[in-house]
């Protein structure tokens, strides 16, 4: 008699696997479309505030004009490219540990959002995106009246 191991299905594990795969896809895209200079990625924080998601990204020293943000229904892609120092600016520097990176980061959202109603603010090096969630479809019972007076 053969025996089989019972494996319990856990949807949370499946979601984690999907998240990891999605991160790999974005990493592959980043690796394919960029050079090694994309080694830095800004830290992010994603919060659920009921009717919206709030995505915060730490970008100290960056200006809004150096950022490109794309919001899709279930993901956000943010790209940044800091302008290179001019030769004259470089000659004035004796020593610097500053980095002037380029980056691209994709963030999978846990719920679909209305990407045409996103609000953004950029204050003190923190980019905040307010992403309104898509309203869930509500199942309703509708009574249909048949007119029997034909």
MMTF fields as JSON, N, C-alpha, C and O atoms, coordinates in Angstrom:
{
  "mmtfVersion": "1.0.0",
  "mmtfProducer": "UNKNOWN",
  "numBonds": 599,
  "numAtoms": 600,
  "numGroups": 150,
  "numChains": 1,
  "numModels": 1,
  "chainsPerModel": [1],
  "groupsPerChain": [150],
  "chainIdList": ["A"],
  "bondAtomList": [4, 2, 8, 6, 12, 10, 16, 14, 20, 18, 24, 22, 28, 26, 32, 30, 36, 34, 40, 38, 44, 42, 48, 46, 52, 50, 56, 54, 60, 58, 64, 62, 68, 66, 72, 70, 76, 74, 80, 78, 84, 82, 88, 86, 92, 90, 96, 94, 100, 98, 104, 102, 108, 106, 112, 110, 116, 114, 120, 118, 124, 122, 128, 126, 132, 130, 136, 134, 140, 138, 144, 142, 148, 146, 152, 150, 156, 154, 160, 158, 164, 162, 168, 166, 172, 170, 176, 174, 180, 178, 184, 182, 188, 186, 192, 190, 196, 194, 200, 198, 204, 202, 208, 206, 212, 210, 216, 214, 220, 218, 224, 222, 228, 226, 232, 230, 236, 234, 240, 238, 244, 242, 248, 246, 252, 250, 256, 254, 260, 258, 264, 262, 268, 266, 272, 270, 276, 274, 280, 278, 284, 282, 288, 286, 292, 290, 296, 294, 300, 298, 304, 302, 308, 306, 312, 310, 316, 314, 320, 318, 324, 322, 328, 326, 332, 330, 336, 334, 340, 338, 344, 342, 348, 346, 352, 350, 356, 354, 360, 358, 364, 362, 368, 366, 372, 370, 376, 374, 380, 378, 384, 382, 388, 386, 392, 390, 396, 394, 400, 398, 404, 402, 408, 406, 412, 410, 416, 414, 420, 418, 424, 422, 428, 426, 432, 430, 436, 434, 440, 438, 444, 442, 448, 446, 452, 450, 456, 454, 460, 458, 464, 462, 468, 466, 472, 470, 476, 474, 480, 478, 484, 482, 488, 486, 492, 490, 496, 494, 500, 498, 504, 502, 508, 506, 512, 510, 516, 514, 520, 518, 524, 522, 528, 526, 532, 530, 536, 534, 540, 538, 544, 542, 548, 546, 552, 550, 556, 554, 560, 558, 564, 562, 568, 566, 572, 570, 576, 574, 580, 578, 584, 582, 588, 586, 592, 590, 596, 594],
  "bondOrderList": [1, 1, 1, 1, 1, 1, 1, 1, 1, 1, 1, 1, 1, 1, 1, 1, 1, 1, 1, 1, 1, 1, 1, 1, 1, 1, 1, 1, 1, 1, 1, 1, 1, 1, 1, 1, 1, 1, 1, 1, 1, 1, 1, 1, 1, 1, 1, 1, 1, 1, 1, 1, 1, 1, 1, 1, 1, 1, 1, 1, 1, 1, 1, 1, 1, 1, 1, 1, 1, 1, 1, 1, 1, 1, 1, 1, 1, 1, 1, 1, 1, 1, 1, 1, 1, 1, 1, 1, 1, 1, 1, 1, 1, 1, 1, 1, 1, 1, 1, 1, 1, 1, 1, 1, 1, 1, 1, 1, 1, 1, 1, 1, 1, 1, 1, 1, 1, 1, 1, 1, 1, 1, 1, 1, 1, 1, 1, 1, 1, 1, 1, 1, 1, 1, 1, 1, 1, 1, 1, 1, 1, 1, 1, 1, 1, 1, 1, 1, 1],
  "groupList": [{"groupName": "UNK", "atomNameList": ["N", "CA", "C", "O"], "elementList": ["N", "C", "C", "O"], "formalChargeList": [0, 0, 0, 0], "bondAtomList": [1, 0, 2, 1, 3, 2], "bondOrderList": [1, 1, 2], "singleLetterCode": "X", "chemCompType": "L-PEPTIDE LINKING"}],
  "groupTypeList": [0, 0, 0, 0, 0, 0, 0, 0, 0, 0, 0, 0, 0, 0, 0, 0, 0, 0, 0, 0, 0, 0, 0, 0, 0, 0, 0, 0, 0, 0, 0, 0, 0, 0, 0, 0, 0, 0, 0, 0, 0, 0, 0, 0, 0, 0, 0, 0, 0, 0, 0, 0, 0, 0, 0, 0, 0, 0, 0, 0, 0, 0, 0, 0, 0, 0, 0, 0, 0, 0, 0, 0, 0, 0, 0, 0, 0, 0, 0, 0, 0, 0, 0, 0, 0, 0, 0, 0, 0, 0, 0, 0, 0, 0, 0, 0, 0, 0, 0, 0, 0, 0, 0, 0, 0, 0, 0, 0, 0, 0, 0, 0, 0, 0, 0, 0, 0, 0, 0, 0, 0, 0, 0, 0, 0, 0, 0, 0, 0, 0, 0, 0, 0, 0, 0, 0, 0, 0, 0, 0, 0, 0, 0, 0, 0, 0, 0, 0, 0, 0],
  "groupIdList": [1, 2, 3, 4, 5, 6, 7, 8, 9, 10, 11, 12, 13, 14, 15, 16, 17, 18, 19, 20, 21, 22, 23, 24, 25, 26, 27, 28, 29, 30, 31, 32, 33, 34, 35, 36, 37, 38, 39, 40, 41, 42, 43, 44, 45, 46, 47, 48, 49, 50, 51, 52, 53, 54, 55, 56, 57, 58, 59, 60, 61, 62, 63, 64, 65, 66, 67, 68, 69, 70, 71, 72, 73, 74, 75, 76, 77, 78, 79, 80, 81, 82, 83, 84, 85, 86, 87, 88, 89, 90, 91, 92, 93, 94, 95, 96, 97, 98, 99, 100, 101, 102, 103, 104, 105, 106, 107, 108, 109, 110, 111, 112, 113, 114, 115, 116, 117, 118, 119, 120, 121, 122, 123, 124, 125, 126, 127, 128, 129, 130, 131, 132, 133, 134, 135, 136, 137, 138, 139, 140, 141, 142, 143, 144, 145, 146, 147, 148, 149, 150],
  "secStructList": [7, 7, 7, 7, 7, 7, 7, 7, 7, 7, 2, 2, 2, 2, 2, 2, 2, 2, 2, 2, 2, 2, 2, 2, 2, 2, 2, 2, 2, 2, 2, 2, 2, 1, 7, 4, 4, 4, 7, 7, 7, 7, 7, 3, 3, 3, 3, 3, 7, 1, 1, 3, 3, 3, 3, 3, 3, 3, 7, 6, 6, 7, 7, 4, 4, 4, 3, 3, 3, 3, 3, 7, 1, 1, 3, 3, 3, 3, 3, 3, 3, 7, 7, 7, 7, 7, 2, 2, 2, 2, 2, 6, 7, 1, 7, 7, 7, 7, 7, 7, 7, 3, 3, 3, 3, 3, 3, 3, 7, 1, 1, 7, 5, 7, 4, 4, 4, 7, 3, 3, 3, 3, 3, 6, 6, 3, 3, 3, 3, 3, 3, 3, 5, 7, 7, 7, 7, 7, 7, 7, 7, 7, 7, 7, 7, 7, 7, 7, 7, 7],
  "xCoordList": [0.85, 0.0, 0.894, 1.836, 0.566, 1.323, 0.693, -0.525, 1.546, 1.036, 1.414, 2.426, 0.58, 0.835, 0.845, 0.076, 1.709, 1.742, 0.607, 0.328, -0.029, -1.087, -0.442, 0.244, -0.678, -0.135, -1.3, -2.236, -1.243, -2.304, -2.053, -0.948, -3.091, -2.994, -3.168, -4.123, -2.252, -2.312, -2.288, -1.258, -3.422, -3.457, -2.446, -1.983, -2.098, -1.105, 0.251, 0.969, 0.599, 1.857, 1.825, 2.818, 0.681, 0.548, 0.721, 1.375, 0.143, 0.28, 1.734, 2.215, 2.424, 3.831, 4.663, 5.564, 4.359, 5.06, 4.811, 5.742, 3.564, 3.245, 3.988, 4.494, 4.055, 4.762, 6.24, 6.817, 6.841, 8.253, 8.464, 9.43, 7.554, 7.671, 7.514, 8.236, 6.579, 6.382, 7.635, 8.068, 8.214, 9.45, 10.564, 11.335, 10.643, 11.666, 11.442, 12.393, 10.162, 9.863, 10.356, 11.023, 10.02, 10.48, 12.001, 12.605, 12.623, 14.083, 14.664, 15.644, 14.048, 14.518, 14.384, 15.287, 13.256, 13.054, 14.116, 14.71, 14.347, 15.358, 16.732, 17.468, 17.078, 18.38, 18.512, 19.585, 17.43, 17.466, 17.552, 18.227, 16.874, 16.804, 17.82, 17.879, 18.611, 19.505, 20.917, 21.184, 21.798, 23.175, 23.363, 22.409, 24.584, 24.881, 24.695, 24.717, 24.513, 24.37, 23.018, 22.771, 22.147, 20.845, 20.905, 19.913, 22.014, 22.175, 21.445, 21.215, 21.079, 20.411, 18.909, 18.451, 18.144, 16.693, 16.239, 16.711, 15.325, 14.861, 13.976, 13.253, 14.029, 13.144, 11.702, 11.441, 10.77, 9.348, 8.563, 9.006, 7.376, 6.43, 5.049, 4.665, 4.31, 2.975, 1.981, 2.1, 0.992, -0.014, -1.41, -1.701, -2.262, -3.672, -4.45, -4.435, -5.126, -5.911, -7.4, -8.1, -7.869, -9.286, -9.665, -9.602, -10.059, -10.511, -9.367, -9.593, -8.142, -6.999, -5.734, -5.653, -4.758, -3.415, -2.541, -2.738, -1.581, -0.636, 0.766, 1.23, 1.419, 2.779, 3.707, 3.561, 4.675, 5.654, 7.028, 7.389, 7.784, 9.099, 10.094, 9.884, 11.18, 12.208, 13.158, 13.835, 13.193, 14.057, 14.749, 14.567, 15.546, 16.204, 17.178, 17.952, 17.123, 18.018, 17.518, 18.119, 16.44, 15.886, 14.885, 14.314, 14.681, 13.659, 12.634, 12.949, 11.41, 10.325, 10.653, 10.244, 11.382, 11.677, 12.591, 12.722, 13.221, 14.106, 13.393, 14.016, 12.084, 11.334, 10.297, 9.741, 10.048, 9.009, 8.192, 8.725, 6.9, 6.035, 4.927, 4.247, 4.746, 3.659, 2.829, 3.361, 1.519, 0.624, -0.307, -1.038, -0.267, -1.176, -2.227, -2.189, -3.136, -4.225, -3.698, -4.255, -2.63, -2.152, -0.654, -0.061, -0.044, 1.39, 1.775, 1.093, 2.888, 3.468, 4.917, 5.638, 5.333, 6.73, 7.253, 6.664, 8.359, 8.974, 10.409, 11.152, 10.774, 12.126, 12.7, 11.979, 13.983, 14.649, 16.021, 16.726, 16.381, 17.721, 18.229, 17.703, 19.256, 19.856, 20.791, 21.573, 20.74, 21.619, 23.088, 23.446, 23.912, 25.343, 25.939, 25.477, 26.966, 27.659, 28.412, 28.958, 28.43, 29.199, 30.687, 31.073, 31.497, 32.944, 33.429, 34.317, 32.849, 33.224, 32.857, 33.626, 31.69, 31.276, 32.184, 32.544, 32.556, 33.419, 34.804, 35.404, 35.312, 36.644, 36.686, 37.753, 35.549, 35.49, 35.461, 35.621, 35.261, 35.11, 36.462, 37.131, 36.854, 38.075, 37.793, 38.583, 36.654, 36.302, 34.786, 34.134, 34.225, 32.774, 32.392, 32.927, 31.46, 30.861, 29.416, 28.689, 29.016, 27.662, 27.537, 28.488, 26.343, 26.046, 24.991, 24.072, 25.125, 24.154, 23.571, 23.914, 22.693, 22.241, 21.082, 20.416, 20.893, 19.664, 18.989, 19.66, 17.674, 16.995, 15.678, 15.137, 15.191, 13.854, 13.322, 14.01, 12.103, 11.541, 10.082, 9.32, 9.695, 8.303, 7.735, 8.371, 6.542, 5.888, 4.534, 3.677, 4.341, 3.059, 2.104, 2.45, 0.904, -0.098, -0.977, -1.28, -1.393, -2.207, -3.672, -4.425, -4.075, -5.457, -5.449, -4.576, -6.412, -6.48, -6.823, -7.585, -6.25, -6.489, -7.024, -6.882, -7.644, -8.121, -6.952, -6.747, -6.203, -4.969, -5.203, -4.253, -6.431, -6.711, -7.082, -7.39, -7.056, -7.401, -6.304, -6.581, -5.077, -3.949, -3.577, -3.532, -3.314, -2.82, -1.396, -1.088, -0.536, 0.869, 1.312, 0.861, 2.208, 2.861, 4.317, 4.638, 5.183, 6.612, 7.129, 7.34, 7.335, 7.724, 8.899, 8.873, 9.919, 11.082, 11.686, 12.08, 11.756, 12.375, 11.509, 11.995, 10.238, 9.31, 8.243, 7.498, 8.176, 7.125, 5.984, 6.181, 4.791, 3.605, 2.605, 2.218, 2.193, 1.162, -0.081, -0.029, -1.19, -2.476, -3.233, -3.607, -3.452, -3.987, -5.375, -5.477, -6.45, -7.799, -8.062, -7.778, -8.603, -8.909, -10.122, -10.991, -10.151, -11.318, -12.425, -12.203, -13.619, -14.743, -15.069, -15.126, -15.279, -15.592, -16.991, -17.889, -17.141, -18.458, -19.346, -18.982, -20.496, -21.426, -22.501, -23.147, -22.684, -23.752, -25.073, -25.264, -25.974, -27.288, -28.354, -28.195, -29.423, -30.577, -31.531, -31.951, -31.858, -32.768, -34.028, -33.969, -35.161, -36.435, -36.868, -36.887, -37.213, -37.657, -39.158, -39.649, -39.879, -41.333, -41.675, -41.218, -42.468, -42.934, -44.328, -45.228, -44.488, -45.798, -46.639, -46.375, -47.647, -48.485, -49.763, -50.711, -49.807, -51.02, -50.985, -51.771, -50.12, -50.037, -51.254, -51.354],
  "yCoordList": [-1.177, 0.0, 1.237, 1.355, 2.144, 3.386, 4.407, 4.452, 5.218, 6.298, 7.628, 7.753, 8.607, 9.957, 10.929, 10.798, 11.878, 12.92, 13.897, 14.249, 14.322, 15.323, 16.693, 16.995, 17.512, 18.864, 19.821, 19.802, 20.647, 21.624, 22.85, 23.392, 23.274, 24.444, 25.698, 25.816, 26.62, 27.872, 29.018, 29.267, 29.727, 30.811, 31.918, 32.572, 32.135, 33.168, 32.806, 33.675, 31.515, 31.085, 31.306, 31.732, 31.016, 31.226, 32.703, 33.036, 33.588, 35.023, 35.462, 36.308, 34.895, 35.23, 34.777, 35.49, 33.599, 33.107, 34.046, 34.374, 34.483, 35.421, 36.742, 37.307, 37.238, 38.489, 38.359, 39.257, 37.248, 37.019, 36.942, 37.496, 36.251, 36.16, 37.529, 37.855, 38.329, 39.672, 40.522, 41.24, 40.436, 41.175, 40.747, 41.58, 39.442, 38.951, 39.493, 39.837, 39.568, 40.108, 41.54, 41.911, 42.358, 43.745, 43.811, 44.661, 42.926, 42.915, 42.542, 43.137, 41.542, 41.149, 42.299, 42.543, 43.008, 44.157, 45.209, 45.771, 45.47, 46.453, 46.026, 46.835, 44.753, 44.266, 44.354, 44.664, 44.083, 44.072, 45.477, 45.693, 46.431, 47.771, 48.74, 49.892, 48.31, 49.248, 48.697, 47.529, 49.582, 49.166, 48.873, 48.906, 48.59, 48.269, 49.462, 49.307, 50.648, 51.837, 51.888, 52.816, 50.92, 50.886, 50.061, 49.436, 50.048, 49.206, 49.742, 48.989, 51.003, 51.603, 51.649, 51.95, 51.349, 51.492, 52.19, 51.862, 53.153, 53.859, 52.961, 52.115, 53.14, 52.365, 52.843, 54.025, 51.898, 52.223, 51.714, 50.836, 52.303, 51.864, 51.89, 52.89, 50.796, 50.71, 50.42, 49.427, 51.315, 51.172, 51.072, 51.655, 50.324, 50.226, 51.122, 50.917, 52.114, 53.04, 52.928, 53.934, 51.698, 51.468, 51.652, 50.705, 52.863, 53.121, 53.473, 53.696, 53.524, 53.845, 53.184, 52.797, 53.07, 52.649, 53.891, 54.792, 53.943, 55.057, 54.469, 53.685, 54.872, 54.436, 55.607, 56.68, 55.386, 56.427, 55.934, 54.779, 56.832, 56.491, 57.526, 58.726, 57.068, 57.982, 58.364, 57.515, 59.658, 60.17, 61.454, 62.497, 61.398, 62.619, 63.155, 62.405, 64.458, 65.103, 65.102, 65.739, 64.405, 64.349, 65.474, 65.997, 65.836, 66.812, 66.11, 65.138, 66.618, 66.006, 65.918, 64.969, 66.889, 66.897, 65.749, 65.476, 65.075, 63.952, 62.609, 61.565, 62.627, 61.392, 61.171, 62.122, 59.911, 59.508, 58.418, 57.367, 58.668, 57.75, 57.267, 58.07, 55.946, 55.345, 54.489, 53.644, 54.718, 53.941, 53.132, 53.679, 51.832, 50.931, 50.471, 50.86, 49.669, 49.217, 48.431, 48.533, 47.646, 46.791, 46.937, 46.079, 48.01, 48.197, 49.656, 50.414, 50.022, 51.354, 51.154, 50.333, 51.917, 51.9, 53.317, 54.27, 53.441, 54.753, 54.679, 53.747, 55.681, 55.771, 57.118, 58.109, 57.137, 58.386, 58.434, 57.428, 59.613, 59.799, 61.153, 62.198, 61.108, 62.323, 62.874, 62.111, 64.165, 64.703, 64.59, 64.806, 64.251, 64.133, 65.513, 66.52, 65.532, 66.789, 67.235, 66.418, 68.517, 69.046, 68.913, 68.691, 69.049, 68.957, 70.05, 69.815, 71.242, 72.349, 72.021, 72.317, 71.415, 71.043, 69.953, 69.986, 68.995, 67.904, 68.403, 67.864, 69.413, 69.949, 70.614, 70.708, 71.072, 71.753, 70.771, 71.18, 69.504, 68.512, 67.876, 67.341, 67.946, 67.282, 65.851, 64.941, 65.673, 64.357, 64.27, 65.213, 63.159, 63.006, 61.538, 60.673, 61.277, 59.95, 59.969, 58.985, 61.09, 61.196, 60.273, 60.063, 59.733, 58.913, 59.634, 60.24, 59.567, 60.17, 59.049, 58.903, 58.272, 57.059, 57.289, 58.324, 56.267, 56.114, 54.884, 53.974, 54.86, 53.685, 53.474, 54.366, 52.264, 51.906, 50.896, 49.934, 51.109, 50.225, 49.964, 50.892, 48.703, 48.315, 47.815, 47.027, 48.271, 47.856, 47.263, 47.949, 45.987, 45.316, 45.763, 45.753, 46.156, 46.607, 45.436, 44.568, 45.397, 44.283, 44.359, 43.405, 45.483, 45.659, 46.563, 47.422, 46.383, 47.272, 48.698, 48.916, 49.667, 51.079, 51.81, 51.358, 52.954, 53.832, 54.742, 55.791, 54.335, 55.046, 56.419, 57.187, 56.744, 58.087, 59.07, 60.228, 58.618, 59.488, 59.521, 59.781, 59.261, 59.238, 60.662, 61.56, 60.855, 62.143, 61.939, 60.932, 62.902, 62.79, 64.058, 65.158, 63.877, 65.023, 64.645, 63.486, 65.635, 65.411, 66.459, 67.612, 66.052, 66.978, 66.406, 65.246, 67.218, 66.844, 65.5, 64.704, 65.257, 64.036, 62.798, 61.693, 62.949, 61.817, 62.006, 62.986, 61.069, 61.065, 60.211, 59.042, 60.791, 60.058, 59.978, 60.994, 58.764, 58.542, 58.008, 56.987, 58.699, 58.268, 57.597, 58.243, 56.295, 55.46, 54.954, 53.979, 55.588, 55.138, 53.73, 53.433, 52.881, 51.515, 51.495, 52.365, 50.482, 50.245, 49.713, 48.824, 50.272, 49.788, 48.367, 48.052, 47.518, 46.127, 46.016, 46.793, 45.041, 44.794, 44.219, 43.252, 44.818, 44.375, 43.524, 43.95, 42.311, 41.461, 41.982, 42.134, 42.251, 42.763, 41.856, 41.297, 41.723, 40.993, 42.022, 42.956, 41.835, 42.761, 41.989, 40.943, 42.515, 41.869, 42.299, 43.487, 41.319, 41.579, 41.356, 40.278, 42.379, 42.274, 41.941, 42.609, 40.922, 40.55, 41.12, 40.871, 41.861, 42.443, 41.381, 41.035, 40.861, 39.79, 40.322, 39.563, 41.598, 42.193, 42.208, 42.934, 41.45, 41.439, 40.85, 40.761],
  "zCoordList": [0.0, 0.0, 0.0, 0.783, -0.898, -0.973, -0.041, 0.134, 0.548, 1.401, 0.779, 0.089, 1.041, 0.53, 1.697, 2.649, 1.601, 2.626, 2.364, 1.218, 3.415, 3.299, 3.422, 4.399, 2.41, 2.402, 2.549, 1.749, 3.556, 3.785, 2.926, 2.895, 2.234, 1.373, 2.209, 2.977, 2.058, 2.797, 1.792, 1.165, 1.63, 0.635, 0.908, -0.025, 2.173, 2.482, 1.885, 1.391, 1.932, 1.316, -0.187, -0.777, -0.811, -2.251, -2.592, -3.58, -1.79, -2.035, -1.875, -2.628, -0.906, -0.701, -1.902, -2.343, -2.423, -3.612, -4.788, -5.524, -4.973, -6.049, -5.872, -6.842, -4.631, -4.367, -4.728, -5.342, -4.349, -4.652, -6.163, -6.688, -6.861, -8.315, -8.964, -9.907, -8.467, -9.012, -8.798, -9.7, -7.598, -7.328, -8.286, -8.761, -8.566, -9.497, -10.902, -11.603, -11.313, -12.643, -12.743, -13.709, -11.722, -11.749, -11.697, -12.35, -10.932, -10.865, -12.22, -12.667, -12.88, -14.206, -15.191, -15.992, -15.135, -16.014, -15.732, -16.652, -14.451, -14.067, -14.574, -15.14, -14.369, -14.818, -16.33, -16.847, -17.036, -18.489, -19.07, -20.077, -18.443, -19.02, -18.441, -18.872, -17.488, -16.824, -16.734, -17.016, -16.334, -16.111, -14.628, -13.85, -14.252, -12.858, -11.936, -10.715, -12.5, -11.662, -10.948, -10.178, -11.185, -10.513, -9.229, -8.855, -8.57, -7.389, -6.164, -5.218, -6.154, -4.994, -5.223, -6.326, -4.179, -4.234, -2.964, -1.875, -3.09, -1.901, -1.043, -1.57, 0.275, 1.148, 1.014, 0.792, 1.153, 1.013, 2.215, 2.955, 2.38, 3.409, 2.756, 2.149, 2.881, 2.3, 3.418, 4.134, 3.552, 4.616, 4.017, 2.973, 4.699, 4.326, 5.271, 6.485, 4.717, 5.533, 5.203, 5.097, 5.044, 4.801, 3.348, 2.565, 2.978, 1.609, 0.658, -0.532, 1.182, 0.322, 0.86, 2.025, -0.025, 0.354, 0.351, -0.465, 1.256, 1.278, 1.123, 1.951, 0.042, -0.238, 0.035, -0.549, 0.939, 1.263, 0.836, 1.058, 0.219, -0.307, 0.198, 0.024, 0.824, 1.334, 0.208, -0.371, -0.091, -1.157, -0.711, -1.339, 0.368, 0.834, -0.209, -0.804, -0.416, -1.365, -2.799, -3.663, -3.061, -4.416, -4.619, -3.662, -5.875, -6.241, -7.129, -7.816, -7.102, -7.87, -9.357, -10.026, -9.874, -11.314, -11.74, -12.933, -10.779, -11.092, -11.014, -11.204, -10.734, -10.511, -11.602, -12.152, -11.905, -12.852, -12.169, -11.814, -11.987, -11.253, -12.175, -12.815, -12.242, -13.012, -12.065, -11.345, -12.074, -11.215, -12.101, -12.928, -11.915, -12.599, -11.596, -10.429, -12.037, -11.164, -9.962, -8.87, -10.15, -9.064, -8.784, -8.13, -9.271, -9.033, -9.238, -9.928, -8.617, -8.796, -9.225, -8.657, -10.236, -10.665, -10.509, -11.018, -9.802, -9.618, -10.123, -9.813, -10.904, -11.456, -11.048, -10.932, -10.838, -10.522, -11.153, -11.235, -11.594, -12.154, -11.699, -12.08, -10.882, -10.361, -11.428, -11.997, -11.721, -12.764, -12.347, -11.189, -13.316, -13.032, -12.775, -13.311, -11.949, -11.679, -12.926, -13.668, -13.135, -14.266, -13.951, -12.804, -14.966, -14.772, -13.824, -13.004, -13.935, -13.047, -11.6, -10.686, -11.386, -10.025, -9.471, -8.294, -10.302, -9.861, -9.457, -8.527, -10.133, -9.821, -8.451, -7.845, -7.958, -6.662, -5.485, -4.335, -5.759, -4.696, -4.383, -5.266, -3.096, -2.648, -2.225, -2.476, -1.579, -1.046, -0.966, -0.517, -1.392, -1.321, -1.185, -1.878, -0.279, -0.156, -0.652, -0.516, -1.222, -1.769, -2.972, -3.726, -3.127, -4.294, -5.11, -4.561, -6.383, -7.293, -8.159, -9.332, -7.554, -8.228, -9.197, -9.206, -9.997, -10.766, -10.173, -9.687, -10.216, -9.688, -10.409, -11.063, -10.261, -10.724, -9.728, -9.386, -9.263, -8.249, -8.557, -8.826, -8.518, -8.7, -7.391, -6.691, -7.06, -5.819, -6.177, -6.734, -5.857, -6.074, -4.988, -3.806, -5.383, -4.424, -3.997, -4.814, -2.723, -2.239, -2.669, -2.474, -3.25, -3.695, -4.921, -5.046, -5.834, -6.994, -6.579, -5.637, -7.297, -6.98, -8.205, -9.341, -7.935, -9.011, -9.393, -8.783, -10.392, -10.725, -11.342, -11.496, -11.694, -12.22, -11.112, -11.394, -9.846, -8.726, -7.662, -6.491, -8.062, -7.128, -6.736, -7.577, -5.455, -4.963, -4.464, -3.826, -4.76, -4.366, -3.663, -3.98, -2.7, -2.062, -1.823, -1.561, -1.916, -1.754, -0.792, -1.168, 0.462, 1.52, 2.305, 2.716, 2.51, 3.32, 2.907, 3.758, 1.61, 1.119, 1.21, 0.967, 1.554, 1.621, 0.55, 0.57, -0.378, -1.39, -0.859, -0.53, -0.775, -0.318, -1.458, -2.035, -1.774, -2.785, -2.088, -1.403, -2.267, -1.711, -2.85, -3.829, -2.707, -3.777, -3.391, -2.647, -3.876, -3.521, -4.062, -5.222, -3.205, -3.621, -4.545, -4.485, -5.393, -6.241, -5.339, -4.517, -5.507, -4.71, -5.132, -6.32, -4.145, -4.439, -5.025, -4.704, -5.881, -6.454, -5.36, -4.69, -5.192, -4.156, -4.816, -5.773, -4.291, -4.807, -4.282, -3.076, -5.197, -4.815, -5.396, -6.481, -4.669, -5.168, -5.742, -5.06, -6.991, -7.663, -8.019, -8.665, -7.592, -7.894, -9.288, -9.612, -10.098, -11.459, -11.513, -11.177, -11.936, -12.07, -13.509, -14.436, -13.69, -15.016, -15.204, -14.402, -16.236, -16.525, -17.215, -18.366, -16.527, -17.073, -17.706, -17.904, -18.024, -18.594, -20.111, -20.72, -20.744, -22.215, -22.82, -24.044]
}
